């Protein structure tokens, strides 16, 4: 896996000389249970450390060493509290550290540490020097960190080095690491093998569009199919985006990057599922052969689709891929995509909406998300809005006429391509951290996949 950022640099073996980190709520700092000496407390007072949320205090020791680190947890509640201290992994000087007490969640502390310390260094001459936690993650925490790093690296890599061809290379590497089978259908073969919408979206690029299809696991296990939007760059097509909207569009393969990170976790853990991973790797470019507004496309499902706007390309790619996944009636089908700006208008960048008719699965997702700080929010597949997708000349239009409920109508469009899957869930993610979080620098982000992995693992253990 280590073509990509390696989690190992964030950890070291247990060590008695590691600098202790005390995580303290305001309340705990005032009490006596913390075991801090008088001098340390006096230093905290002198420097104004009061245990406020996110406050950091380096306490000097002999010979110019740091004796210990105090980190404030504020009231100890609030969103993101499980990972508030992750910021230390990015801000402390390079040395070995250990948490002073086991708060009963070492795995999550290690994951937080790695996620907060992550740095995308591929293009830098000088690699980032990261502080180390003197406590190595177990296999499960390690694979979760690897999956998230893989996802972030894929998104952070600019489109010049992550076109449909390079996304295929990463996909094949993932498969090879887990002895999975890969099939790739590309270029004109997409027409012959009936992926008209994938082809239409990607055909104007100098790098051929392709469907990446991975299979792994035993035939007798329940079938889980993951589908990802892999638009390696989204110019908007002929409905070209203004510069400010196009600037970040290297991240438009964020859905693919996320399902690939999740697939790594599933296969590395050898979960008892029959996994299928389908990615549509295409670039939405502009050229004389580009698809146009007003065109009517055929689709794998057999529906004719009127094009309202070439910038709504993701749902076209997903439509054909969902139809493919649906053909073998999976127990679970999950797609992830940086699908609409409207999802961000509704919920902002950090809270991805998901859509499903499967109440049980939705409940399990919500149940797992909170405690591991990987949030999501259910939104409705509001059937009455299907009428907004009516077309005057085709079976369906791919965008709604009024511009209302953009994320909901995109999800409803996708639902037209799913019929036989026993359960289907769609995630409209942002895939990016626009302003720094304790557990994430600005850049590509894994969203909802730690939660999905927790739900799948939990199901496997029942
Ligand atoms: N990739 C974009 C959606 C997007 C934009 C996600 C910004 C995250 C941040 C997608 O292909 C798109 O352009 N959607 C259009 C749809 C519209 C034309 C109906 C949008 O959301 O504006
Ligand atoms: Mn677009
Ligand atoms: Zn897009």
Short mmCIF file of C-alpha atoms and ligand atoms in Angstrom, two decimals:
data_model
loop_
_atom_site.label_atom_id
_atom_site.label_comp_id
_atom_site.label_asym_id
_atom_site.label_seq_id
_atom_site.Cartn_x
_atom_site.Cartn_y
_atom_site.Cartn_z
CA UNK A 1 0.00 0.00 0.00
CA UNK A 2 2.92 2.33 0.47
CA UNK A 3 3.06 4.09 -2.80
CA UNK A 4 0.97 6.31 -0.57
CA UNK A 5 1.50 8.16 2.71
CA UNK A 6 2.61 5.66 5.31
CA UNK A 7 0.99 5.82 8.77
CA UNK A 8 4.07 4.27 10.36
CA UNK A 9 5.97 7.56 10.64
CA UNK A 10 3.42 8.78 13.19
CA UNK A 11 4.12 6.02 15.71
CA UNK A 12 6.98 4.54 17.73
CA UNK A 13 7.34 1.63 20.13
CA UNK A 14 6.28 2.13 23.72
CA UNK A 15 8.96 4.04 25.58
CA UNK A 16 9.55 5.17 29.17
CA UNK A 17 11.21 8.34 27.94
CA UNK A 18 8.24 9.49 25.86
CA UNK A 19 6.94 12.91 26.91
CA UNK A 20 3.57 12.51 28.64
CA UNK A 21 0.51 14.38 27.36
CA UNK A 22 -2.21 15.18 29.90
CA UNK A 23 -5.67 15.63 28.44
CA UNK A 24 -7.59 17.80 30.88
CA UNK A 25 -11.06 19.27 31.05
CA UNK A 26 -11.36 22.57 32.92
CA UNK A 27 -12.99 20.65 35.71
CA UNK A 28 -10.24 18.04 35.92
CA UNK A 29 -7.54 20.71 36.04
CA UNK A 30 -9.19 22.23 39.13
CA UNK A 31 -9.47 18.82 40.83
CA UNK A 32 -6.77 16.62 42.31
CA UNK A 33 -7.05 13.38 40.31
CA UNK A 34 -4.73 14.50 37.55
CA UNK A 35 -1.53 13.74 39.47
CA UNK A 36 0.26 16.90 38.33
CA UNK A 37 2.93 18.32 40.64
CA UNK A 38 2.88 21.80 42.21
CA UNK A 39 5.48 23.25 39.86
CA UNK A 40 3.60 22.05 36.80
CA UNK A 41 0.37 23.56 38.09
CA UNK A 42 2.14 26.82 38.87
CA UNK A 43 3.52 26.91 35.32
CA UNK A 44 0.05 26.29 33.95
CA UNK A 45 -1.21 29.23 35.99
CA UNK A 46 1.69 31.48 34.94
CA UNK A 47 1.11 30.78 31.25
CA UNK A 48 -2.66 31.08 31.45
CA UNK A 49 -3.47 27.44 30.80
CA UNK A 50 -6.99 26.86 32.10
CA UNK A 51 -7.97 23.69 30.28
CA UNK A 52 -9.94 25.65 27.67
CA UNK A 53 -10.85 23.60 24.65
CA UNK A 54 -7.83 23.26 22.34
CA UNK A 55 -5.42 25.07 24.68
CA UNK A 56 -1.88 23.68 24.66
CA UNK A 57 0.78 24.17 27.36
CA UNK A 58 4.35 22.91 27.02
CA UNK A 59 5.87 22.49 30.47
CA UNK A 60 9.66 22.90 30.57
CA UNK A 61 11.79 20.36 32.40
CA UNK A 62 15.53 20.04 33.11
CA UNK A 63 18.22 20.54 30.45
CA UNK A 64 15.90 22.34 28.08
CA UNK A 65 13.60 19.33 27.73
CA UNK A 66 9.81 19.35 27.67
CA UNK A 67 8.64 17.69 30.88
CA UNK A 68 5.06 17.23 29.81
CA UNK A 69 2.31 18.62 27.59
CA UNK A 70 -1.06 19.81 28.88
CA UNK A 71 -3.99 19.84 26.47
CA UNK A 72 -7.34 21.45 27.27
CA UNK A 73 -10.60 19.63 26.63
CA UNK A 74 -12.83 22.51 27.81
CA UNK A 75 -16.08 21.18 29.19
CA UNK A 76 -15.26 17.77 27.71
CA UNK A 77 -18.36 17.70 25.52
CA UNK A 78 -19.34 19.02 22.13
CA UNK A 79 -18.98 17.81 18.56
CA UNK A 80 -15.59 16.47 17.60
CA UNK A 81 -14.51 16.01 21.21
CA UNK A 82 -13.36 12.45 20.51
CA UNK A 83 -10.63 13.90 18.27
CA UNK A 84 -9.99 17.40 19.62
CA UNK A 85 -6.48 16.41 20.73
CA UNK A 86 -5.57 15.24 17.21
CA UNK A 87 -4.24 18.73 16.58
CA UNK A 88 -1.21 17.93 18.80
CA UNK A 89 0.08 15.54 16.16
CA UNK A 90 0.47 18.51 13.83
CA UNK A 91 1.67 21.18 16.26
CA UNK A 92 4.02 19.54 18.76
CA UNK A 93 7.76 19.57 18.08
CA UNK A 94 9.19 16.33 16.70
CA UNK A 95 9.70 13.93 19.63
CA UNK A 96 8.06 10.88 21.18
CA UNK A 97 4.90 11.36 23.22
CA UNK A 98 2.46 9.19 25.14
CA UNK A 99 -0.93 9.86 26.67
CA UNK A 100 -0.67 9.96 30.45
CA UNK A 101 -3.70 7.79 30.98
CA UNK A 102 -5.60 5.18 29.04
CA UNK A 103 -9.03 6.70 28.50
CA UNK A 104 -10.32 3.35 27.34
CA UNK A 105 -10.22 4.16 23.65
CA UNK A 106 -6.61 3.74 22.59
CA UNK A 107 -7.59 2.77 19.03
CA UNK A 108 -9.52 5.98 18.44
CA UNK A 109 -6.75 8.05 20.08
CA UNK A 110 -4.24 6.54 17.66
CA UNK A 111 -6.51 7.12 14.68
CA UNK A 112 -7.01 10.73 15.77
CA UNK A 113 -3.26 11.17 16.14
CA UNK A 114 -2.53 9.89 12.65
CA UNK A 115 -5.39 11.79 10.99
CA UNK A 116 -4.33 15.02 12.69
CA UNK A 117 -0.66 14.50 11.81
CA UNK A 118 -1.28 13.65 8.16
CA UNK A 119 0.64 15.73 5.66
CA UNK A 120 0.58 15.41 1.87
CA UNK A 121 4.26 15.60 0.97
CA UNK A 122 4.40 14.11 -2.51
CA UNK A 123 5.49 17.36 -4.14
CA UNK A 124 7.75 18.72 -1.41
CA UNK A 125 11.52 18.44 -1.41
CA UNK A 126 11.51 18.53 2.36
CA UNK A 127 9.30 15.95 4.01
CA UNK A 128 7.26 16.94 7.01
CA UNK A 129 8.80 15.93 10.37
CA UNK A 130 6.06 14.57 12.51
CA UNK A 131 5.94 13.98 16.28
CA UNK A 132 5.41 10.33 17.18
CA UNK A 133 3.00 8.62 19.50
CA UNK A 134 4.83 5.94 21.47
CA UNK A 135 2.02 3.45 21.14
CA UNK A 136 1.56 1.45 17.98
CA UNK A 137 -1.94 0.94 16.60
CA UNK A 138 -3.29 -2.59 16.40
CA UNK A 139 -4.08 -4.09 13.01
CA UNK A 140 -7.59 -2.68 12.91
CA UNK A 141 -6.67 0.91 13.79
CA UNK A 142 -3.77 0.65 11.33
CA UNK A 143 -5.97 -0.41 8.41
CA UNK A 144 -8.44 2.37 9.16
CA UNK A 145 -5.62 4.93 9.10
CA UNK A 146 -4.25 3.45 5.87
CA UNK A 147 -7.67 3.62 4.25
CA UNK A 148 -8.11 7.28 5.19
CA UNK A 149 -4.57 8.20 4.07
CA UNK A 150 -5.10 6.40 0.75
CA UNK A 151 -8.33 8.35 0.20
CA UNK A 152 -6.74 11.68 1.10
CA UNK A 153 -3.68 11.06 -1.10
CA UNK A 154 -5.83 10.17 -4.10
CA UNK A 155 -7.88 13.35 -3.73
CA UNK A 156 -4.90 15.60 -3.02
CA UNK A 157 -3.03 14.48 -6.11
CA UNK A 158 -3.67 17.05 -8.85
CA UNK A 159 -5.49 16.01 -12.01
CA UNK A 160 -2.23 16.20 -14.01
CA UNK A 161 -1.09 13.14 -12.01
CA UNK A 162 -4.51 11.63 -11.33
CA UNK A 163 -6.33 11.36 -14.63
CA UNK A 164 -8.52 8.36 -15.50
CA UNK A 165 -5.35 6.38 -16.39
CA UNK A 166 -3.62 7.05 -13.05
CA UNK A 167 -6.81 6.38 -11.11
CA UNK A 168 -6.83 3.02 -12.90
CA UNK A 169 -3.23 2.43 -11.78
CA UNK A 170 -4.16 3.13 -8.16
CA UNK A 171 -7.21 0.88 -8.51
CA UNK A 172 -5.08 -1.97 -9.85
CA UNK A 173 -2.58 -1.50 -7.04
CA UNK A 174 -5.38 -1.76 -4.49
CA UNK A 175 -6.59 -4.97 -6.15
CA UNK A 176 -3.11 -6.46 -6.29
CA UNK A 177 -2.53 -5.79 -2.61
CA UNK A 178 -5.56 -7.89 -1.76
CA UNK A 179 -5.49 -10.49 -4.56
CA UNK A 180 -8.70 -9.15 -6.03
CA UNK A 181 -9.76 -9.51 -9.68
CA UNK A 182 -9.98 -6.44 -11.88
CA UNK A 183 -11.79 -5.80 -15.13
CA UNK A 184 -11.39 -2.53 -17.01
CA UNK A 185 -13.61 -1.39 -19.87
CA UNK A 186 -12.34 1.71 -21.62
CA UNK A 187 -12.78 4.00 -24.60
CA UNK A 188 -14.97 2.69 -27.42
CA UNK A 189 -15.43 -0.61 -25.60
CA UNK A 190 -17.75 1.35 -23.30
CA UNK A 191 -20.16 1.74 -26.22
CA UNK A 192 -20.01 -1.92 -27.18
CA UNK A 193 -20.50 -3.05 -23.59
CA UNK A 194 -23.35 -0.63 -23.01
CA UNK A 195 -22.08 2.21 -20.84
CA UNK A 196 -23.34 5.07 -23.02
CA UNK A 197 -23.46 7.72 -20.30
CA UNK A 198 -19.98 6.98 -18.94
CA UNK A 199 -18.66 7.26 -22.47
CA UNK A 200 -20.56 10.49 -23.25
CA UNK A 201 -19.24 12.26 -20.16
CA UNK A 202 -15.64 11.18 -20.66
CA UNK A 203 -15.18 11.12 -24.42
CA UNK A 204 -13.94 14.72 -24.85
CA UNK A 205 -10.87 14.07 -22.71
CA UNK A 206 -7.53 13.05 -24.23
CA UNK A 207 -7.43 10.34 -21.56
CA UNK A 208 -10.05 7.70 -22.35
CA UNK A 209 -12.97 7.21 -19.94
CA UNK A 210 -13.17 3.84 -18.22
CA UNK A 211 -15.14 1.60 -15.90
CA UNK A 212 -13.01 -0.05 -13.20
CA UNK A 213 -14.54 -3.17 -11.74
CA UNK A 214 -13.04 -5.18 -8.85
CA UNK A 215 -14.27 -8.44 -7.33
CA UNK A 216 -13.09 -9.99 -4.11
CA UNK A 217 -14.26 -12.51 -1.52
CA UNK A 218 -16.13 -15.79 -1.29
CA UNK A 219 -19.19 -16.48 -3.40
CA UNK A 220 -21.29 -17.63 -0.44
CA UNK A 221 -20.91 -14.37 1.49
CA UNK A 222 -23.42 -11.52 1.20
CA UNK A 223 -22.75 -9.28 -1.76
CA UNK A 224 -21.69 -5.72 -0.97
CA UNK A 225 -21.26 -3.45 -3.98
CA UNK A 226 -19.52 -0.09 -3.70
CA UNK A 227 -19.81 2.48 -6.49
CA UNK A 228 -17.76 5.67 -6.79
CA UNK A 229 -17.81 8.82 -8.90
CA UNK A 230 -14.30 9.17 -10.29
CA UNK A 231 -14.45 12.42 -12.26
CA UNK A 232 -10.74 13.19 -12.21
CA UNK A 233 -11.41 16.77 -13.23
CA UNK A 234 -14.71 18.56 -13.71
CA UNK A 235 -14.52 21.59 -16.02
CA UNK A 236 -18.32 21.53 -16.22
CA UNK A 237 -18.07 20.54 -19.88
CA UNK A 238 -19.67 22.92 -22.40
CA UNK A 239 -21.62 24.39 -19.47
CA UNK A 240 -18.20 25.46 -18.29
CA UNK A 241 -17.68 26.35 -14.65
CA UNK A 242 -16.41 29.81 -13.71
CA UNK A 243 -12.81 29.78 -12.49
CA UNK A 244 -13.67 30.01 -8.82
CA UNK A 245 -15.92 26.93 -9.02
CA UNK A 246 -13.43 24.95 -11.11
CA UNK A 247 -10.42 25.60 -8.87
CA UNK A 248 -10.96 22.59 -6.61
CA UNK A 249 -12.34 20.17 -9.17
CA UNK A 250 -9.40 17.76 -8.90
CA UNK A 251 -11.40 16.49 -5.93
CA UNK A 252 -14.31 15.39 -8.11
CA UNK A 253 -13.04 11.82 -7.90
CA UNK A 254 -13.60 12.02 -4.12
CA UNK A 255 -16.40 9.44 -4.21
CA UNK A 256 -14.10 6.95 -5.95
CA UNK A 257 -11.27 7.76 -3.52
CA UNK A 258 -13.59 7.14 -0.59
CA UNK A 259 -14.98 3.81 -1.77
CA UNK A 260 -11.41 2.72 -2.59
CA UNK A 261 -10.28 3.59 0.95
CA UNK A 262 -13.28 1.71 2.33
CA UNK A 263 -12.55 -1.28 0.09
CA UNK A 264 -9.02 -1.38 1.49
CA UNK A 265 -10.39 -1.56 5.04
CA UNK A 266 -12.89 -4.30 4.13
CA UNK A 267 -10.39 -6.48 2.27
CA UNK A 268 -7.56 -5.95 4.74
CA UNK A 269 -9.88 -7.03 7.58
CA UNK A 270 -11.08 -9.95 5.45
CA UNK A 271 -14.68 -9.16 6.30
CA UNK A 272 -17.01 -11.99 5.28
CA UNK A 273 -18.53 -10.19 2.32
CA UNK A 274 -18.42 -10.68 -1.41
CA UNK A 275 -17.11 -7.28 -2.39
CA UNK A 276 -17.59 -5.57 -5.71
CA UNK A 277 -16.06 -2.15 -6.28
CA UNK A 278 -17.07 -0.16 -9.35
CA UNK A 279 -15.52 3.18 -10.27
CA UNK A 280 -16.27 5.40 -13.24
CA UNK A 281 -12.95 7.09 -14.07
CA UNK A 282 -13.58 9.95 -16.48
CA UNK A 283 -12.59 13.53 -17.08
CA UNK A 284 -15.37 16.00 -17.88
CA UNK A 285 -13.56 17.99 -20.57
CA UNK A 286 -14.34 20.34 -23.42
CA UNK A 287 -13.66 19.49 -27.07
CA UNK A 288 -15.50 19.28 -30.37
CA UNK A 289 -16.84 15.84 -29.50
CA UNK A 290 -18.11 16.83 -26.06
CA UNK A 291 -21.71 15.97 -25.16
CA UNK A 292 -24.03 18.97 -25.20
CA UNK A 293 -26.95 20.49 -23.36
CA UNK A 294 -30.11 19.28 -25.06
CA UNK A 295 -28.59 15.98 -26.19
CA UNK A 296 -30.50 12.82 -25.40
CA UNK A 297 -28.32 9.96 -24.16
CA UNK A 298 -29.06 6.27 -24.07
CA UNK A 299 -28.29 4.58 -20.77
CA UNK A 300 -27.38 1.08 -19.63
CA UNK A 301 -30.73 0.81 -17.90
CA UNK A 302 -32.56 1.54 -21.16
CA UNK A 303 -33.94 4.93 -20.11
CA UNK A 304 -33.31 7.81 -22.47
CA UNK A 305 -31.86 10.80 -20.61
CA UNK A 306 -32.18 14.42 -21.68
CA UNK A 307 -29.13 16.52 -20.84
CA UNK A 308 -30.08 19.74 -19.09
CA UNK A 309 -26.58 20.80 -18.14
CA UNK A 310 -23.26 19.12 -18.91
CA UNK A 311 -22.01 20.10 -15.46
CA UNK A 312 -24.37 17.57 -13.88
CA UNK A 313 -22.11 14.81 -15.19
CA UNK A 314 -21.59 12.75 -12.04
CA UNK A 315 -25.12 11.38 -11.92
CA UNK A 316 -24.79 10.20 -15.53
CA UNK A 317 -21.66 8.21 -14.75
CA UNK A 318 -23.24 6.80 -11.60
CA UNK A 319 -26.48 5.95 -13.41
CA UNK A 320 -24.73 3.44 -15.67
CA UNK A 321 -22.59 2.06 -12.83
CA UNK A 322 -25.54 1.62 -10.48
CA UNK A 323 -27.43 -0.17 -13.25
CA UNK A 324 -24.44 -2.52 -13.62
CA UNK A 325 -24.20 -3.19 -9.88
CA UNK A 326 -27.94 -3.67 -9.62
CA UNK A 327 -27.95 -6.45 -12.23
CA UNK A 328 -26.63 -9.00 -9.72
CA UNK A 329 -29.06 -8.07 -6.92
CA UNK A 330 -26.52 -7.20 -4.21
CA UNK A 331 -27.58 -7.38 -0.57
CA UNK A 332 -26.10 -3.94 -0.10
CA UNK A 333 -25.23 -1.32 -2.69
CA UNK A 334 -23.53 1.90 -1.61
CA UNK A 335 -22.45 4.78 -3.81
CA UNK A 336 -20.37 7.81 -2.93
CA UNK A 337 -19.99 10.96 -5.01
CA UNK A 338 -19.07 14.62 -4.86
CA UNK A 339 -22.38 15.04 -6.62
CA UNK A 340 -23.91 18.45 -5.92
CA UNK A 341 -23.08 21.91 -4.68
CA UNK A 342 -26.61 21.86 -3.25
CA UNK A 343 -25.62 19.31 -0.57
CA UNK A 344 -23.15 21.91 0.74
CA UNK A 345 -25.79 24.63 0.68
CA UNK A 346 -27.99 22.38 2.80
CA UNK A 347 -25.50 20.98 5.32
CA UNK A 348 -22.07 22.56 4.77
CA UNK A 349 -18.84 20.78 3.91
CA UNK A 350 -18.42 18.67 7.04
CA UNK A 351 -21.78 16.93 7.29
CA UNK A 352 -22.47 14.72 4.27
CA UNK A 353 -26.07 13.83 3.51
CA UNK A 354 -26.99 10.25 2.76
CA UNK A 355 -30.13 8.82 1.17
CA UNK A 356 -31.66 5.39 1.58
CA UNK A 357 -34.98 3.56 1.95
CA UNK A 358 -33.31 1.07 4.28
CA UNK A 359 -34.29 2.35 7.75
CA UNK A 360 -32.33 -0.36 9.53
CA UNK A 361 -29.08 0.46 7.72
CA UNK A 362 -29.66 4.20 8.25
CA UNK A 363 -30.10 3.63 11.98
CA UNK A 364 -26.88 1.62 12.19
CA UNK A 365 -24.97 4.36 10.35
CA UNK A 366 -26.24 7.11 12.62
CA UNK A 367 -25.52 4.96 15.64
CA UNK A 368 -21.84 4.40 14.73
CA UNK A 369 -21.04 7.85 13.33
CA UNK A 370 -21.24 10.00 16.43
CA UNK A 371 -18.80 8.20 18.70
CA UNK A 372 -16.02 7.98 16.10
CA UNK A 373 -16.35 11.54 14.83
CA UNK A 374 -17.26 10.63 11.27
CA UNK A 375 -20.61 12.38 10.95
CA UNK A 376 -23.39 12.06 8.41
CA UNK A 377 -27.03 13.14 8.13
CA UNK A 378 -29.97 11.36 6.56
CA UNK A 379 -31.96 13.24 3.93
CA UNK A 380 -35.15 12.08 2.21
CA UNK A 381 -35.63 10.33 -1.13
CA UNK A 382 -38.73 12.48 -1.47
CA UNK A 383 -40.68 10.66 -4.19
CA UNK A 384 -43.06 13.55 -5.06
CA UNK A 385 -40.05 15.48 -6.41
CA UNK A 386 -39.55 12.83 -9.11
CA UNK A 387 -41.89 14.98 -11.18
CA UNK A 388 -39.22 17.71 -11.26
CA UNK A 389 -37.19 15.37 -13.48
CA UNK A 390 -39.82 15.16 -16.21
CA UNK A 391 -38.52 15.67 -19.76
CA UNK A 392 -40.44 16.90 -22.82
CA UNK A 393 -38.63 14.57 -25.19
CA UNK A 394 -36.94 11.77 -23.22
CA UNK A 395 -37.82 9.30 -20.46
CA UNK A 396 -36.16 11.48 -17.85
CA UNK A 397 -34.22 14.71 -17.48
CA UNK A 398 -31.11 14.45 -15.34
CA UNK A 399 -31.57 17.80 -13.60
CA UNK A 400 -34.60 19.43 -12.04
CA UNK A 401 -36.22 22.35 -13.72
CA UNK A 402 -36.65 24.76 -10.82
CA UNK A 403 -33.27 24.45 -9.10
CA UNK A 404 -34.94 23.46 -5.83
CA UNK A 405 -33.76 20.53 -3.68
CA UNK A 406 -30.68 19.93 -5.83
CA UNK A 407 -29.15 17.18 -3.72
CA UNK A 408 -32.52 15.39 -3.29
CA UNK A 409 -33.35 15.46 -7.00
CA UNK A 410 -29.85 14.18 -7.86
CA UNK A 411 -30.47 11.26 -5.47
CA UNK A 412 -33.89 10.69 -7.04
CA UNK A 413 -32.31 10.59 -10.50
CA UNK A 414 -29.92 7.89 -9.27
CA UNK A 415 -32.80 5.91 -7.78
CA UNK A 416 -34.14 5.38 -11.33
CA UNK A 417 -31.19 3.06 -11.98
CA UNK A 418 -31.63 0.86 -8.91
CA UNK A 419 -34.34 -1.76 -8.83
CA UNK A 420 -33.12 -5.15 -7.67
CA UNK A 421 -30.57 -4.33 -4.96
CA UNK A 422 -31.97 -5.33 -1.56
CA UNK A 423 -30.64 -2.13 -0.03
CA UNK A 424 -29.16 0.98 -1.64
CA UNK A 425 -27.58 4.00 0.02
CA UNK A 426 -26.22 7.11 -1.66
CA UNK A 427 -23.73 9.56 -0.11
CA UNK A 428 -23.39 13.11 -1.49
CA UNK A 429 -19.99 14.00 -0.02
CA UNK A 430 -17.72 17.04 -0.25
CA UNK A 431 -14.46 15.09 0.01
CA UNK A 432 -12.50 18.09 1.21
CA UNK A 433 -11.64 19.94 4.40
CA UNK A 434 -11.88 23.64 3.46
CA UNK A 435 -10.82 24.98 6.84
CA UNK A 436 -8.44 23.19 9.15
CA UNK A 437 -9.83 20.83 11.81
CA UNK A 438 -7.93 19.32 14.73
CA UNK A 439 -8.08 15.95 12.94
CA UNK A 440 -7.57 17.23 9.40
CA UNK A 441 -5.37 19.70 7.56
CA UNK A 442 -6.93 21.58 4.61
CA UNK A 443 -7.20 19.13 1.72
CA UNK A 444 -8.79 15.89 0.57
CA UNK A 445 -10.87 14.10 3.16
CA UNK A 446 -12.35 10.69 3.82
CA UNK A 447 -15.99 11.07 4.80
CA UNK A 448 -18.34 8.40 6.16
CA UNK A 449 -16.03 5.48 5.37
CA UNK A 450 -14.89 4.93 8.95
CA UNK A 451 -18.56 4.81 9.88
CA UNK A 452 -19.42 2.47 7.01
CA UNK A 453 -16.56 0.19 7.95
CA UNK A 454 -17.73 0.13 11.58
CA UNK A 455 -21.26 -0.84 10.50
CA UNK A 456 -20.04 -3.58 8.13
CA UNK A 457 -17.65 -4.95 10.75
CA UNK A 458 -20.37 -4.91 13.34
CA UNK A 459 -22.71 -6.81 11.01
CA UNK A 460 -20.00 -9.36 10.30
CA UNK A 461 -19.56 -10.08 14.00
CA UNK A 462 -23.24 -10.85 14.55
N1 LIG B 1 -18.85 18.03 -8.98
C1 LIG B 1 -19.93 18.93 -9.01
C2 LIG B 1 -20.57 19.15 -7.66
C3 LIG B 1 -19.75 19.81 -6.63
C4 LIG B 1 -19.38 21.13 -6.77
C5 LIG B 1 -19.42 19.12 -5.48
C6 LIG B 1 -18.66 21.74 -5.78
C7 LIG B 1 -18.72 19.73 -4.50
C8 LIG B 1 -18.31 21.04 -4.66
C9 LIG B 1 -21.02 18.42 -9.93
O1 LIG B 1 -20.58 17.71 -11.03
C10 LIG B 1 -21.77 19.62 -10.40
O2 LIG B 1 -21.15 20.42 -11.06
N2 LIG B 1 -23.04 19.71 -10.06
C11 LIG B 1 -23.83 20.82 -10.42
C12 LIG B 1 -25.19 20.30 -10.82
C13 LIG B 1 -26.06 21.33 -11.47
C14 LIG B 1 -25.52 21.72 -12.83
C15 LIG B 1 -27.45 20.75 -11.59
C16 LIG B 1 -23.96 21.74 -9.21
O3 LIG B 1 -24.10 21.23 -8.10
O4 LIG B 1 -23.90 22.95 -9.40
MN1 LIG B 2 -20.10 18.97 -12.67
ZN1 LIG B 3 -18.76 16.80 -10.88
#
